[in-house]
Short mmCIF file of C-alpha atoms in Angstrom, two decimals:
data_model
loop_
_atom_site.label_atom_id
_atom_site.label_comp_id
_atom_site.label_asym_id
_atom_site.label_seq_id
_atom_site.Cartn_x
_atom_site.Cartn_y
_atom_site.Cartn_z
CA ASP S 682 -0.62 0.26 -0.72
CA GLY S 683 1.68 4.14 -0.67
CA VAL S 684 -0.26 4.65 2.70
CA ASN S 685 -2.12 2.30 5.70
CA VAL S 686 -3.94 3.77 8.80
CA ASP S 687 -4.10 -0.09 10.66
CA GLY S 688 -6.09 0.39 14.21
CA SER S 689 -4.84 3.89 14.71
CA THR S 690 -6.68 6.87 15.38
CA VAL S 691 -5.88 9.92 13.25
CA GLN S 692 -6.30 13.48 13.79
CA GLY S 693 -6.20 15.96 11.54
CA GLY S 694 -6.61 13.91 8.28
CA LEU S 695 -4.48 13.37 5.36
CA THR S 696 -3.88 15.92 2.41
CA ASN S 697 -1.39 14.56 -0.86
CA PHE S 698 -0.18 17.76 -3.11
CA GLY S 699 2.17 14.80 -5.33
CA THR S 700 1.74 11.00 -6.16
CA ILE S 701 1.21 8.48 -3.89
CA THR S 702 1.45 4.38 -5.99
CA ALA S 703 1.50 1.24 -4.97
CA GLY S 704 2.37 -1.99 -6.54
CA SER S 705 1.52 -1.71 -11.31
CA SER S 706 -0.13 -3.19 -13.23
CA LEU S 707 1.70 -6.35 -13.35
CA THR S 708 1.75 -6.99 -10.22
CA SER S 709 -0.50 -9.29 -7.53
CA SER S 710 -3.26 -7.99 -5.59
CA GLY S 711 -3.17 -6.43 -2.43
CA PHE S 712 -2.06 -2.17 -3.45
CA ASP S 713 -4.10 0.71 -2.07
CA GLY S 714 -3.72 3.79 -2.08
CA ILE S 715 -4.89 4.69 0.86
CA ASP S 716 -5.65 1.64 2.43
CA ILE S 717 -8.14 2.11 5.97
CA SER S 718 -8.41 -0.46 8.13
CA ASP S 719 -10.16 -0.63 11.92
CA SER S 720 -9.24 2.65 12.61
CA THR S 721 -10.23 6.09 14.13
CA PHE S 722 -9.28 8.70 11.24
CA ASN S 723 -11.23 12.14 11.65
CA GLY S 724 -10.36 14.90 9.26
CA GLY S 725 -10.34 13.75 5.94
CA ILE S 726 -8.95 13.34 2.83
CA HIS S 727 -7.66 15.57 -0.03
CA ASN S 728 -6.41 14.85 -2.64
CA ALA S 729 -5.20 18.44 -4.16
CA HIS S 730 -5.49 19.72 -7.39
CA TYR S 731 -2.85 18.32 -10.08
CA ALA S 732 -1.72 15.37 -7.63
CA GLU S 733 -2.18 11.89 -7.83
CA ILE S 734 -3.65 8.50 -5.87
CA LEU S 735 -2.42 5.38 -8.67
CA ALA S 736 -2.59 2.05 -6.91
CA ARG S 737 -2.53 -1.88 -8.81
CA ASP S 738 -6.08 -2.42 -7.08
CA THR S 739 -8.29 0.62 -5.38
CA GLY S 740 -6.88 4.39 -4.72
CA ILE S 741 -8.75 4.77 -2.31
CA THR S 742 -10.16 1.38 0.59
CA ILE S 743 -11.74 2.48 3.91
CA SER S 744 -13.02 -0.93 5.35
CA SER S 745 -13.42 -3.08 8.78
CA ASP S 746 -14.33 -1.35 11.61
CA THR S 747 -13.05 2.53 11.40
CA VAL S 748 -14.53 5.21 11.60
CA PHE S 749 -13.91 7.85 9.61
CA THR S 750 -14.96 11.61 9.62
CA GLY S 751 -14.32 14.64 7.06
CA GLY S 752 -14.68 13.24 3.41
CA ILE S 753 -12.91 12.56 -0.05
CA ALA S 754 -12.18 15.47 -1.90
CA ASN S 755 -10.88 15.57 -4.88
CA ALA S 756 -9.56 17.77 -7.42
CA GLY S 757 -6.70 15.75 -9.07
CA LEU S 758 -6.30 11.96 -9.74
CA ILE S 759 -7.97 9.19 -8.28
CA ALA S 760 -7.41 5.24 -9.66
CA SER S 761 -7.09 1.98 -10.01
CA THR S 762 -4.21 1.88 -12.66
CA SER S 763 -5.61 -2.56 -12.28
CA LEU S 764 -5.41 -3.50 -16.38
CA ASN S 765 -5.03 -7.37 -15.66
CA GLY S 766 -8.69 -8.24 -14.30
CA GLY S 767 -8.93 -7.56 -10.96
CA ILE S 768 -11.30 -5.81 -8.97
CA GLY S 769 -9.84 -1.81 -8.38
CA HIS S 770 -11.90 0.58 -7.99
CA GLY S 771 -11.31 4.23 -7.71
CA VAL S 772 -12.35 4.97 -3.13
CA HIS S 773 -14.23 1.77 -2.06
CA ILE S 774 -16.38 2.43 1.03
CA GLY S 775 -16.93 -0.77 2.86
CA SER S 776 -18.52 -2.74 5.53
CA GLY S 777 -18.00 -2.24 8.97
CA VAL S 778 -17.42 1.18 8.43
CA SER S 779 -19.00 4.35 9.88
CA PHE S 780 -17.99 7.34 7.08
CA SER S 781 -19.47 11.36 7.79
CA GLY S 782 -18.17 14.27 5.22
CA GLY S 783 -19.01 13.12 2.22
CA ILE S 784 -17.18 12.97 -1.03
CA GLU S 785 -16.49 15.94 -3.79
CA ASN S 786 -14.65 15.18 -7.11
CA THR S 787 -14.43 19.70 -8.38
CA PHE S 788 -13.99 20.49 -11.87
CA ASN S 789 -11.15 19.10 -13.05
CA GLY S 790 -10.88 15.78 -10.16
CA GLU S 791 -11.26 12.04 -11.89
CA ILE S 792 -12.32 9.12 -9.83
CA ARG S 793 -11.90 5.91 -11.86
CA GLY S 794 -12.18 2.24 -11.81
CA GLY S 795 -9.75 -0.06 -13.33
CA ALA S 796 -9.70 -0.14 -17.32
CA ASN S 797 -10.48 -4.06 -16.87
CA GLY S 798 -11.71 -6.79 -14.77
CA THR S 799 -15.78 -7.21 -13.98
CA SER S 800 -17.01 -4.37 -11.48
CA ASN S 801 -14.25 -1.87 -10.69
CA HIS S 802 -16.44 1.08 -9.97
CA ALA S 803 -14.87 5.07 -10.25
CA ILE S 804 -16.21 4.60 -6.16
CA ASP S 805 -18.28 2.22 -4.48
CA ILE S 806 -20.07 2.04 -1.21
CA ASP S 807 -21.09 -0.31 1.01
CA ALA S 808 -20.09 1.13 4.53
CA ASP S 809 -22.54 1.22 7.12
CA LEU S 810 -23.56 4.99 7.58
CA PHE S 811 -22.49 7.03 4.62
CA SER S 812 -23.03 10.15 5.88
CA GLY S 813 -23.04 13.07 3.27
CA ASN S 814 -22.86 14.46 -0.39
CA ILE S 815 -22.12 13.01 -2.75
CA THR S 816 -20.86 16.31 -5.38
CA ASN S 817 -19.50 15.60 -8.68
CA ASP S 818 -17.98 18.92 -10.60
CA GLY S 819 -15.66 17.20 -12.75
CA LEU S 820 -15.43 13.21 -14.19
CA ILE S 821 -16.46 10.23 -11.99
CA LYS S 822 -16.09 6.94 -14.77
CA GLY S 823 -16.91 2.87 -13.79
CA GLN S 824 -14.90 0.82 -16.00
CA GLY S 825 -15.06 -2.90 -16.79
CA PHE S 826 -18.12 -5.21 -17.39
CA VAL S 827 -20.09 -4.07 -14.76
CA GLY S 828 -18.14 -1.19 -13.84
CA ASP S 829 -20.77 1.96 -12.10
CA GLY S 830 -19.89 5.21 -12.43
CA ILE S 831 -21.57 5.45 -8.87
CA ASN S 832 -22.12 1.97 -6.89
CA ILE S 833 -24.11 2.12 -3.48
CA THR S 834 -25.75 -1.26 -1.43
CA GLY S 835 -26.00 -2.44 1.44
CA ALA S 836 -25.03 1.26 3.15
CA GLU S 837 -27.21 3.51 5.37
CA PHE S 838 -27.14 6.37 3.17
CA ASP S 839 -28.23 9.86 4.64
CA GLY S 840 -27.58 12.54 1.44
CA SER S 841 -27.40 13.86 -1.50
CA ILE S 842 -26.08 12.59 -5.10
CA ILE S 843 -24.97 15.58 -7.05
CA ASN S 844 -24.05 16.14 -10.74
CA ASP S 845 -23.46 20.28 -11.48
CA ASP S 846 -22.30 22.26 -14.33
CA HIS S 847 -19.43 20.34 -15.76
CA GLY S 848 -19.38 16.66 -13.89
CA LYS S 849 -19.13 13.56 -15.98
CA ILE S 850 -20.34 10.36 -14.76
CA ILE S 851 -19.80 7.98 -16.55
CA VAL S 852 -19.06 3.97 -17.28
CA SER S 853 -17.22 2.14 -20.41
CA GLY S 854 -18.02 -1.42 -19.56
CA THR S 855 -22.07 -2.33 -21.15
CA MET S 856 -23.42 -3.33 -18.72
CA GLY S 857 -22.19 -0.83 -16.53
CA ALA S 858 -24.72 1.98 -14.86
CA ALA S 859 -23.82 6.10 -14.15
CA ILE S 860 -25.15 5.81 -11.08
CA TYR S 861 -26.74 2.47 -9.68
CA VAL S 862 -28.26 2.26 -5.44
CA GLY S 863 -28.80 -1.71 -5.12
CA GLU S 864 -30.31 -3.07 -1.50
CA ILE S 865 -29.66 -0.19 0.87
CA GLY S 866 -30.88 0.20 4.52
CA ARG S 867 -32.03 3.12 4.67
CA ALA S 868 -32.08 6.26 2.24
CA HIS S 869 -33.04 10.09 4.20
#
């Protein structure tokens, strides 16, 4: 992993002005750009203009009993570079997570899943609780056969999805959806 936070408490968040990389398209699985699990993480993640988070698996993954506050703000590139059939999301918020602060992808921002594989969602949300809006004024691109731009399943979702004037949410696969909302716990 480029950045790994496991079983920790973080105050103040993380800001990237450069490049965070993990693995290459030819390596095995287990390489996330930022991997946060079993932690309390306050202050959010900010990926600045021209900054990049590139990973063989998932750009940002938050999982396993994590309490995360402050949201994710992207003005650069968050992407999976997966090319060999693995699952690689741009942003993955997994089960067991309480997430607040929303996700903002600004005018110059791009979030995308890996170019190959079955279901490489740009944003994949399966959190126990997701609080905040998903706001897009840039590009969100799902890739793979059934890769969605935004995929929400299993979560209690308290917020809205807002695609602003310049925002594009697209997919490259034949079965992907720009926005897919499956069996969620509850939407507010």
